[in-house]
Short mmCIF file of C-alpha atoms in Angstrom, two decimals:
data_model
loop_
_atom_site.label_atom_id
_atom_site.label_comp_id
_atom_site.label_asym_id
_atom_site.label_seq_id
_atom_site.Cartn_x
_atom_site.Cartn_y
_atom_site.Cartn_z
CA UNK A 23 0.00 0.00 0.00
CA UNK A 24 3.03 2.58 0.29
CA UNK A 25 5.19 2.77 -3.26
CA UNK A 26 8.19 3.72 -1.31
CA UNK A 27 8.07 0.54 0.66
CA UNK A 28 7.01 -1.32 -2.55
CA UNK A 29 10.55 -2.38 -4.12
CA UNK A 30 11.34 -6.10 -4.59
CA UNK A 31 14.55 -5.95 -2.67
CA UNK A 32 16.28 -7.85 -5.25
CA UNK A 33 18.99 -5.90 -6.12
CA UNK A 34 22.11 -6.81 -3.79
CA UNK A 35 20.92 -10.20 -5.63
CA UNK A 36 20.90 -9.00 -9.13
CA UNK A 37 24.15 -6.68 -8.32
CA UNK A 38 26.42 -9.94 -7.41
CA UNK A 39 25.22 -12.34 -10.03
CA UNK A 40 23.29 -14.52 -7.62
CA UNK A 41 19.90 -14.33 -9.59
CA UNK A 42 19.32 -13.14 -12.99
CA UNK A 43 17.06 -10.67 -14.66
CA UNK A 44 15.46 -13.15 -16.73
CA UNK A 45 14.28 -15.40 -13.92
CA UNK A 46 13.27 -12.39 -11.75
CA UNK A 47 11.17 -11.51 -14.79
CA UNK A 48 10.08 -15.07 -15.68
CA UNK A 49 9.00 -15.28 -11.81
CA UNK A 50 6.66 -12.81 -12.15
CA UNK A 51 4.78 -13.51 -15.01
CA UNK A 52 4.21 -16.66 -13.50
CA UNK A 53 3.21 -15.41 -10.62
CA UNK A 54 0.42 -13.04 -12.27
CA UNK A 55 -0.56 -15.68 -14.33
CA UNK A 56 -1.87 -17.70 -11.25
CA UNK A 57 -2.72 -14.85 -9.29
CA UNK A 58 -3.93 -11.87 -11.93
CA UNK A 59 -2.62 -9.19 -12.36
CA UNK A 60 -2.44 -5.64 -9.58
CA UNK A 61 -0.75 -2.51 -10.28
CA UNK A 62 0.97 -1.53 -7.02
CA UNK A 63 2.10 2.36 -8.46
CA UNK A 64 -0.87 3.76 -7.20
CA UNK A 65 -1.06 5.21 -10.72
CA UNK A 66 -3.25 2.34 -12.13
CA UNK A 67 -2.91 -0.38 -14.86
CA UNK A 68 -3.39 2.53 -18.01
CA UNK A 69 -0.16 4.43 -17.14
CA UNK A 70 2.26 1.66 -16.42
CA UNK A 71 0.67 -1.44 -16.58
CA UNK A 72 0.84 -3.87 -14.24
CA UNK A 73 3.22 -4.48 -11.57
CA UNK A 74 5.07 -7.51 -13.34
CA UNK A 75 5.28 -5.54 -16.80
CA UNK A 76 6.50 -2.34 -14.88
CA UNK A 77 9.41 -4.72 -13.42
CA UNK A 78 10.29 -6.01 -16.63
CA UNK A 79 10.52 -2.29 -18.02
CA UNK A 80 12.91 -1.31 -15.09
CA UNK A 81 15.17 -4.51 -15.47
CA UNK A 82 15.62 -2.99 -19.01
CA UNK A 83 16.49 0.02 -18.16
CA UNK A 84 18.93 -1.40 -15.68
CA UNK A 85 20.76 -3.46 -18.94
CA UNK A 86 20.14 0.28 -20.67
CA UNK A 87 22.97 1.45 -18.31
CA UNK A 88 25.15 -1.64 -18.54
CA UNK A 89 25.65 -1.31 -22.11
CA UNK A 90 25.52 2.35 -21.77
CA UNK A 91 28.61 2.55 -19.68
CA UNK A 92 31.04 0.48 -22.27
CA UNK A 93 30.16 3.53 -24.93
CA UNK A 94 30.50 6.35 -22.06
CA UNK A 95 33.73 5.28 -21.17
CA UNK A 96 35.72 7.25 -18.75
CA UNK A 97 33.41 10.47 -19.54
CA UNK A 98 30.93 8.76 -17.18
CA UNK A 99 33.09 9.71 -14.03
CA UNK A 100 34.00 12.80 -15.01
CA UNK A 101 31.77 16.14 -14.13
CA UNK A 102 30.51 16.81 -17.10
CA UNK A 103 29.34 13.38 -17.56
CA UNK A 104 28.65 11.43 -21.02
CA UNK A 105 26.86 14.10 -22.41
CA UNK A 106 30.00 16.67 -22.05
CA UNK A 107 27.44 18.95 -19.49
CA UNK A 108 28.84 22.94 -19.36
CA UNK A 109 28.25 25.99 -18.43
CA UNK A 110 27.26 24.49 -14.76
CA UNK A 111 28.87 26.27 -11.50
CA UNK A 112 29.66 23.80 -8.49
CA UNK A 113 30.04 24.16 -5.26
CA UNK A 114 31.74 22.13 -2.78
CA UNK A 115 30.36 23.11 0.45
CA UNK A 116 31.10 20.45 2.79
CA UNK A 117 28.75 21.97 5.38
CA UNK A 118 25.60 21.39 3.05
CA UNK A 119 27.33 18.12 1.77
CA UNK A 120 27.69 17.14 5.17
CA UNK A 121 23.95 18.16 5.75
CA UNK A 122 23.08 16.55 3.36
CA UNK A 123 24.38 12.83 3.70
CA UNK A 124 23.46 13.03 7.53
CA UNK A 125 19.31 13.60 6.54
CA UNK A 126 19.29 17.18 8.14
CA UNK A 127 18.17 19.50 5.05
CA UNK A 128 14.96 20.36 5.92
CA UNK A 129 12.45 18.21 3.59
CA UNK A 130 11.66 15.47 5.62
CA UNK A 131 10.94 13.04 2.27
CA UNK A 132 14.86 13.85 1.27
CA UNK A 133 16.33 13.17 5.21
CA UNK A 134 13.95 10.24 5.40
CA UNK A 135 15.45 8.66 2.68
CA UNK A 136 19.48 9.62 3.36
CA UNK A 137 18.53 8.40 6.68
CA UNK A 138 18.16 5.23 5.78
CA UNK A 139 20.52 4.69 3.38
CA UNK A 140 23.12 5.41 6.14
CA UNK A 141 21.58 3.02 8.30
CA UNK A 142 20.85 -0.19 6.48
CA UNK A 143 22.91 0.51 3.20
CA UNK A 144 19.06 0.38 1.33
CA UNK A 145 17.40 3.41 -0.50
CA UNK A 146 14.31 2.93 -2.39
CA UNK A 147 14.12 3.96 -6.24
CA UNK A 148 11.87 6.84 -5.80
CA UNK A 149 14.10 8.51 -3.35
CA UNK A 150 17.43 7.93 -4.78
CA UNK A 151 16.39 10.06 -7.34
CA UNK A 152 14.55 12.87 -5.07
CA UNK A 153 17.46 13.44 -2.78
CA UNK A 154 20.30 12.71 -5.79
CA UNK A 155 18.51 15.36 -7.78
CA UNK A 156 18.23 17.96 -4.55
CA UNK A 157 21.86 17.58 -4.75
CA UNK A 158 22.39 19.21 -8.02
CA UNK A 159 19.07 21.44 -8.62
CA UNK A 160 19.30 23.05 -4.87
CA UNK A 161 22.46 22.41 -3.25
CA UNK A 162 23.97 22.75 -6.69
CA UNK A 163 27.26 20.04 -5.74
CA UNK A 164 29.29 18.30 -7.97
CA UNK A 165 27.12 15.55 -8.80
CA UNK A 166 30.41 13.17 -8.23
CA UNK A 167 30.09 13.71 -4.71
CA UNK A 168 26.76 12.21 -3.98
CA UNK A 169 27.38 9.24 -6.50
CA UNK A 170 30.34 8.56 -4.60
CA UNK A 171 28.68 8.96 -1.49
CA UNK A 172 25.96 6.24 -2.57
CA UNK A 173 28.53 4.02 -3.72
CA UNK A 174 29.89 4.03 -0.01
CA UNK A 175 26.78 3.47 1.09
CA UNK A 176 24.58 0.99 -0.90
CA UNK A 177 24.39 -3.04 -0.52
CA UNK A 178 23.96 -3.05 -4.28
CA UNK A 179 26.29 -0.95 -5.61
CA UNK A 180 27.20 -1.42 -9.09
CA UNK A 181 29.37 1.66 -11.08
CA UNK A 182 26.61 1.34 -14.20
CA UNK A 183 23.68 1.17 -12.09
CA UNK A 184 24.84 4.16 -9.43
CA UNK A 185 27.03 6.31 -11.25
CA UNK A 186 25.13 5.38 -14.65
CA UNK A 187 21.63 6.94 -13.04
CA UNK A 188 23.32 9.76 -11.54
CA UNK A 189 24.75 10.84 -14.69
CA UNK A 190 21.74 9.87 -17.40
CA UNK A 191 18.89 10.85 -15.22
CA UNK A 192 20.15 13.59 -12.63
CA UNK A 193 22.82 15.24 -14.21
CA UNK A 194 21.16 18.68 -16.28
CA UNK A 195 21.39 18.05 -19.86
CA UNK A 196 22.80 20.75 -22.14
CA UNK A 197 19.34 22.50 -22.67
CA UNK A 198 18.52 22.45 -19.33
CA UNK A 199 21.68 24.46 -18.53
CA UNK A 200 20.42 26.96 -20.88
CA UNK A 201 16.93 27.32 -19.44
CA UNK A 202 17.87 27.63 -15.75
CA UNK A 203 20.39 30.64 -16.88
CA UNK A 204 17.02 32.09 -18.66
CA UNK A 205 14.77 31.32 -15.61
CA UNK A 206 16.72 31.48 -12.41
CA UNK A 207 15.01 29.99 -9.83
CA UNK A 208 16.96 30.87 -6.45
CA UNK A 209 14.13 31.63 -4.39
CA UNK A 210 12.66 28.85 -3.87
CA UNK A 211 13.19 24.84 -4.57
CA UNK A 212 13.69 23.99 -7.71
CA UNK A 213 13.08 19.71 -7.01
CA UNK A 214 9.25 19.52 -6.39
CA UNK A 215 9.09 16.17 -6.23
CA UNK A 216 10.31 16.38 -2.38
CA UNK A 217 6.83 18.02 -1.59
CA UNK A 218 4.90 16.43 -4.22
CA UNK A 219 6.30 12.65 -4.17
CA UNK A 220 5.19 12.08 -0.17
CA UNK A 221 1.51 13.03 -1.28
CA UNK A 222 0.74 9.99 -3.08
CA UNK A 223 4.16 8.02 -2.17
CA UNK A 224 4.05 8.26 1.39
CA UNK A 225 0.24 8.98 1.43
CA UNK A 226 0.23 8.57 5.21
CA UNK A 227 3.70 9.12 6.12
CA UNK A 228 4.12 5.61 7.35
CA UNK A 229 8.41 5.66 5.95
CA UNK A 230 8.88 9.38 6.98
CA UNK A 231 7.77 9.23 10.52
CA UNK A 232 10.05 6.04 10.75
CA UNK A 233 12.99 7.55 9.98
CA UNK A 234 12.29 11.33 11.14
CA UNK A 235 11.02 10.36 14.39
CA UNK A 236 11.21 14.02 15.60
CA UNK A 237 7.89 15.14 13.63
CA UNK A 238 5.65 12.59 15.48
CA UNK A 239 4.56 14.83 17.41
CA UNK A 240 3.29 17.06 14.75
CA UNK A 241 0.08 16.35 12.25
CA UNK A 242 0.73 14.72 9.14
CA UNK A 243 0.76 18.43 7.36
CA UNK A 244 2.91 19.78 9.11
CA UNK A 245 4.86 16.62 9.00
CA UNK A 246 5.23 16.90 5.12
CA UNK A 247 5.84 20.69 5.75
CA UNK A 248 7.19 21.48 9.05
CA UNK A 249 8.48 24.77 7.49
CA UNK A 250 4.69 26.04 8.24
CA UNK A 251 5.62 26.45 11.72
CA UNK A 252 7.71 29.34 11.26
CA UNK A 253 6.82 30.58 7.82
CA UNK A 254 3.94 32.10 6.14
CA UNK A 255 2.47 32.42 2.15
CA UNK A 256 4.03 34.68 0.30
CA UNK A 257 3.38 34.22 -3.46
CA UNK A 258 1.24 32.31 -5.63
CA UNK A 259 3.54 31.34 -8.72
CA UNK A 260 2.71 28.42 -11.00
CA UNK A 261 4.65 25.17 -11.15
CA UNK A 262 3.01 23.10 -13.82
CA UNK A 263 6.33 22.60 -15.61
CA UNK A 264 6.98 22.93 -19.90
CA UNK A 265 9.40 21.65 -21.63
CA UNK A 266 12.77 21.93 -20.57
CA UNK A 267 11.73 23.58 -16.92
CA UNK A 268 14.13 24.13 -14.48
CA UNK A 269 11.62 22.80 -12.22
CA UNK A 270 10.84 18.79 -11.83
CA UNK A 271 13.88 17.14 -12.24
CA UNK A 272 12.14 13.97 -13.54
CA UNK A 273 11.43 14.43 -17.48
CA UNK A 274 8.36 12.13 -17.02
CA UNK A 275 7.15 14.97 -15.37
CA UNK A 276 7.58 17.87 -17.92
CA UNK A 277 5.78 15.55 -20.25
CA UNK A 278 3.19 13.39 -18.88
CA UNK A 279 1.66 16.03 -15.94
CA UNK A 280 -2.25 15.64 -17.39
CA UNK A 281 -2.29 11.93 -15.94
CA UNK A 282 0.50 12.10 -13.48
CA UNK A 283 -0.51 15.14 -11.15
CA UNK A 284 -4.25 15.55 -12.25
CA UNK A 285 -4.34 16.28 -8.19
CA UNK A 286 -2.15 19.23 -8.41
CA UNK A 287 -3.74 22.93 -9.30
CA UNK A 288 -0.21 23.92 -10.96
CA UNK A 289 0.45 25.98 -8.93
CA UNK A 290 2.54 26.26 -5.02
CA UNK A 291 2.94 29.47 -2.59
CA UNK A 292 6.55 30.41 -2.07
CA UNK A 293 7.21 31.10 1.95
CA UNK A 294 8.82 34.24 3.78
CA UNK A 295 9.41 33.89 7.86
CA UNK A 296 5.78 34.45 9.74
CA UNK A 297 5.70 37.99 11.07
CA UNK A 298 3.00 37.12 13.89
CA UNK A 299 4.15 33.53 14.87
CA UNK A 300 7.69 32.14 15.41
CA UNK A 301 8.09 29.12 16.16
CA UNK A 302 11.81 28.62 15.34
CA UNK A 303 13.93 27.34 18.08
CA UNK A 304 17.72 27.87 18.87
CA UNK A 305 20.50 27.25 16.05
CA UNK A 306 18.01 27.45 12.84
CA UNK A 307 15.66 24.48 14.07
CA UNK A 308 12.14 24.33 15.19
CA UNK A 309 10.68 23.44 18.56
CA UNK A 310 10.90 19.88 17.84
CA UNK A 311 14.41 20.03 16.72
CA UNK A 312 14.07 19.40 13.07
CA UNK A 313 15.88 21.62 11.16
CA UNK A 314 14.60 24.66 8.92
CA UNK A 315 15.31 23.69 5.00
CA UNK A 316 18.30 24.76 3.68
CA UNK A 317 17.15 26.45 0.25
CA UNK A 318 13.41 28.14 0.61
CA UNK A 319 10.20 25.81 0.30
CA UNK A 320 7.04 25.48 -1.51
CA UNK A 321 3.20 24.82 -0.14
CA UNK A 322 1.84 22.70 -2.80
CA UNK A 323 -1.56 23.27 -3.66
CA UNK A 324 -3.48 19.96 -3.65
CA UNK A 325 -7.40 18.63 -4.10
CA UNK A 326 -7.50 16.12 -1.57
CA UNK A 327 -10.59 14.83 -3.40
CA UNK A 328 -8.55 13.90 -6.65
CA UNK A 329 -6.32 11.92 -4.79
CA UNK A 330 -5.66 7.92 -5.97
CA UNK A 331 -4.71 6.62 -2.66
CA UNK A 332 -5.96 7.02 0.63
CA UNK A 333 -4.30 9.19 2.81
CA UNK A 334 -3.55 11.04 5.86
CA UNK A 335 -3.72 14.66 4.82
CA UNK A 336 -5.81 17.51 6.07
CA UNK A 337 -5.27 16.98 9.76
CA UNK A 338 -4.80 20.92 9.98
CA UNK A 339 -6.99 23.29 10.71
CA UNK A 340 -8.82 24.83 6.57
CA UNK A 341 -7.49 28.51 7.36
CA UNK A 342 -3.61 26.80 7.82
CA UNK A 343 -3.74 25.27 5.02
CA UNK A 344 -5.59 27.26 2.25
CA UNK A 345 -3.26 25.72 -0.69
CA UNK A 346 -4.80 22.11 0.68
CA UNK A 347 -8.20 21.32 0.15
CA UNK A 348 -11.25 18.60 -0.16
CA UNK A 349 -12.23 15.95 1.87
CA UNK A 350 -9.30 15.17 4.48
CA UNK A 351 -7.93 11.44 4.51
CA UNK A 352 -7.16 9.41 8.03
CA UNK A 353 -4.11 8.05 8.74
CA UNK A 354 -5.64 4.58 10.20
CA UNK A 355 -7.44 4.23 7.27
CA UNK A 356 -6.28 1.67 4.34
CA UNK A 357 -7.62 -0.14 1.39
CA UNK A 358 -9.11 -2.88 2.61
CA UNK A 359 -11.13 -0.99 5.78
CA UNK A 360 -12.82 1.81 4.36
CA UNK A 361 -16.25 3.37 5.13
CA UNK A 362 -18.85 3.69 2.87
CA UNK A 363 -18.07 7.59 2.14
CA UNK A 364 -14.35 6.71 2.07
CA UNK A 365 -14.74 4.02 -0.82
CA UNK A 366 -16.97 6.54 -2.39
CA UNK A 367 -13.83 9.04 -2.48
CA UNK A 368 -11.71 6.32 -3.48
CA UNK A 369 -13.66 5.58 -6.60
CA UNK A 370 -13.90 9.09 -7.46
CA UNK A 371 -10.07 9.37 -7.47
CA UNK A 372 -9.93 6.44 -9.66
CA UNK A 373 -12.45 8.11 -12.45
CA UNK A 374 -10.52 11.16 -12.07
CA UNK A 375 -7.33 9.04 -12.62
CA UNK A 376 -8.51 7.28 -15.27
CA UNK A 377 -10.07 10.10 -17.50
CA UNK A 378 -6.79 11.96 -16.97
CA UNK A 379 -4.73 9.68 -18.52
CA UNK A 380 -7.00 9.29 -21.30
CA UNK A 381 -6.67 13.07 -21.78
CA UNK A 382 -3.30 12.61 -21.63
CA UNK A 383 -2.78 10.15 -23.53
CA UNK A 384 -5.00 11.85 -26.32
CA UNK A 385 -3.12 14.98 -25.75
CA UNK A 386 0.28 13.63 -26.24
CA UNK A 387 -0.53 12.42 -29.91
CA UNK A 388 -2.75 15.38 -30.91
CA UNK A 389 -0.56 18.44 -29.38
CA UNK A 390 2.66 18.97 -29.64
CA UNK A 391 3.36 22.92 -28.85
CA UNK A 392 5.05 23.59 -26.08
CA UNK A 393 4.12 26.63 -23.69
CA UNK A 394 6.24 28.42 -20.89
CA UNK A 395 3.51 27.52 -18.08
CA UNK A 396 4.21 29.54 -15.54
CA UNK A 397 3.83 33.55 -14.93
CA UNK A 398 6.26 33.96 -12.35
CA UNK A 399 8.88 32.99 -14.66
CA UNK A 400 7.43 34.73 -17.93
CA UNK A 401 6.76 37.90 -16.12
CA UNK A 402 10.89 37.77 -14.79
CA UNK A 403 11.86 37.05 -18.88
CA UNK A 404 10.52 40.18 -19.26
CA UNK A 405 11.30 42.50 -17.03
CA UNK A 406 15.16 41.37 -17.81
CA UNK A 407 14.49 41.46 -21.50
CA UNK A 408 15.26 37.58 -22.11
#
């Protein structure tokens, strides 16, 4: 029922030669031939299909990388990776590095993660990528030093696999370099998917709260945004991301957003320090002791009532949380106990689910232009004369 806790596990297996690809795939087909078949995304069977097929794609992409590497070479280690990147400026802050590695940056979906890498040597797919990317988008590191930081870390470390992912799918390609110079996006984070990945990943925090046990105390909002405590809205500015956007590190993303986050308005409120309430403690930390994030945050907007999963949100009061709205979730709530009014929610997420990815899908094959979709960063070309 939680994605992030979804993986197979396999891979210290698959990284030592001790089972194959092929009979990890041939295993589950057999398996959903007896059985049938689920889809365990939370996305549903149209996007991805089901959970054995969306194995089989990843497997591929994992032999993608092997047979990547032999034509990459030696470019693959160095920083501008196989795709000669330029044009990028690095830092090498070991205080943020160090920040970074030990789980303390602020976005509890990033620290929950790191947190447990460092502990059991495991990270999960979906947050490799979340806190590899808030590396280079925010923190704005050489990307070397987190893939050599995972490689330190990880049980199933393999150079295509780790560095091969860090450099194909975090790394900025050359157009992205170009669009970030024309859309500088300092003032806020630049990585959504730390705010907008726990929503339906972590739908009722169950990973998080293990491995940031500090925020128990706090409701599930303010768990996914603890930042509320001591910060207040500041700016409505669309997110809903165009082609080559700095924003959204993940491409899939950029290009898929009508059936991917038909439960986002497009838009998040960028955050100043609260004027009338301060609830920061000593040394840059709140109350709790969790520490403020280290580049400024986002409130996501969100309809709670367009949600696929069932969930935990909305545990605030409605006037602390005006960019979150609907029907709240419950926390002690899953899929197979639900009341009558919460399978009638359910089902409406899945019609709304399903009829966005048929728009999408239409969309896709029928439009092609590509618009600059947010006014934030339109109205900034302009004033500068971009």
């Amino acid at each position: 029922h939680n994605p992030v806790n979804g993986g197979t596990r396999l891979s210290p297996w698959l990284a030592f030669g001790c089972i194959s690809a092929r009979h990890v795939v041939h295993a589950a087909r057999d398996y959903e031939r007896r059985h049938g078949k689920s889809s365990s995304t939370g996305k549903g069977s149209g996007k991805m299909g089901s959970t054995g097929a969306r194995l089989h794609t990843e497997l591929n992409f994992r032999d993608f990388l092997r047979f990547s590497t032999l034509s990459w070479g030696t470019k693959l280690f160095k920083i501008g990776g196989p795709f000669e990147v330029s044009g990028l400026e690095w830092s090498y802050d070991q205080g943020l590095f160090a920040r970074w590695r030990a789980g303390e940056t602020g976005y509890p979906f990033v620290d929950a993660g790191m947190r447990e890498l460092a502990a059991t040597g495991y990270i999960s797919h979906l947050h490799r990528q979340c806190c590899a990317a808030f590396l280079v988008r925010d923190l704005r590191l050489d990307w070397r030093m987190g893939a050599e930081h995972f490689e330190s870390c990880l049980l199933d470390h393999t150079p295509d696999a780790n560095w091969g992912n860090w450099a194909y799918r975090i790394l900025q390609r050359p157009g992205l370099v170009h669009t970030r110079a024309r859309y500088p996006v300092e003032e806020h984070l630049t990585t959504v998917e730390c705010v907008a990945w726990p929503i339906v990943h972590d739908a009722t925090l169950e990973h998080t709260l293990r491995w940031v046990p500090e925020l128990r105390s706090l409701p599930r909002d303010l768990v996914r945004e603890p930042w509320r405590l001591a910060t207040e809205p500041q700016k409505r500015i669309k997110v809903k991301p165009f082609k080559d956007s700095p924003l959204w590190f993940c491409a899939a993303n950029r290009v898929n957003w009508d059936y991917e986050y038909f439960w986002l308005s497009g838009h998040a409120w960028t955050v100043r320090p609260a004027k009338s309430r301060r609830a920061e403690g000593p040394g840059g930390r709140l109350p709790c002791g969790y520490p403020l994030p280290v580049v400024p945050a986002l409130n996501m907007e969100v309809d709670m009532d367009a949600l696929p999963v069932n969930h935990g949100w909305g545990d605030t009061d409605e006037h602390e949380r005006p960019h979150i709205w609907g029907t709240p979730g419950s926390a002690e709530k899953d899929a197979r106990s639900v009341s009558s009014r919460g399978i009638a929610i359910s089902n409406k997420a899945a019609t709304l689910r399903d009829r966005a990815f048929q728009r999408g899908a239409q969309k896709q094959r029928v439009d092609k232009r590509r618009r600059p979709a947010s006014e934030y960063y339109c109205a900034h070309t302009r004033a500068v004369g971009a």
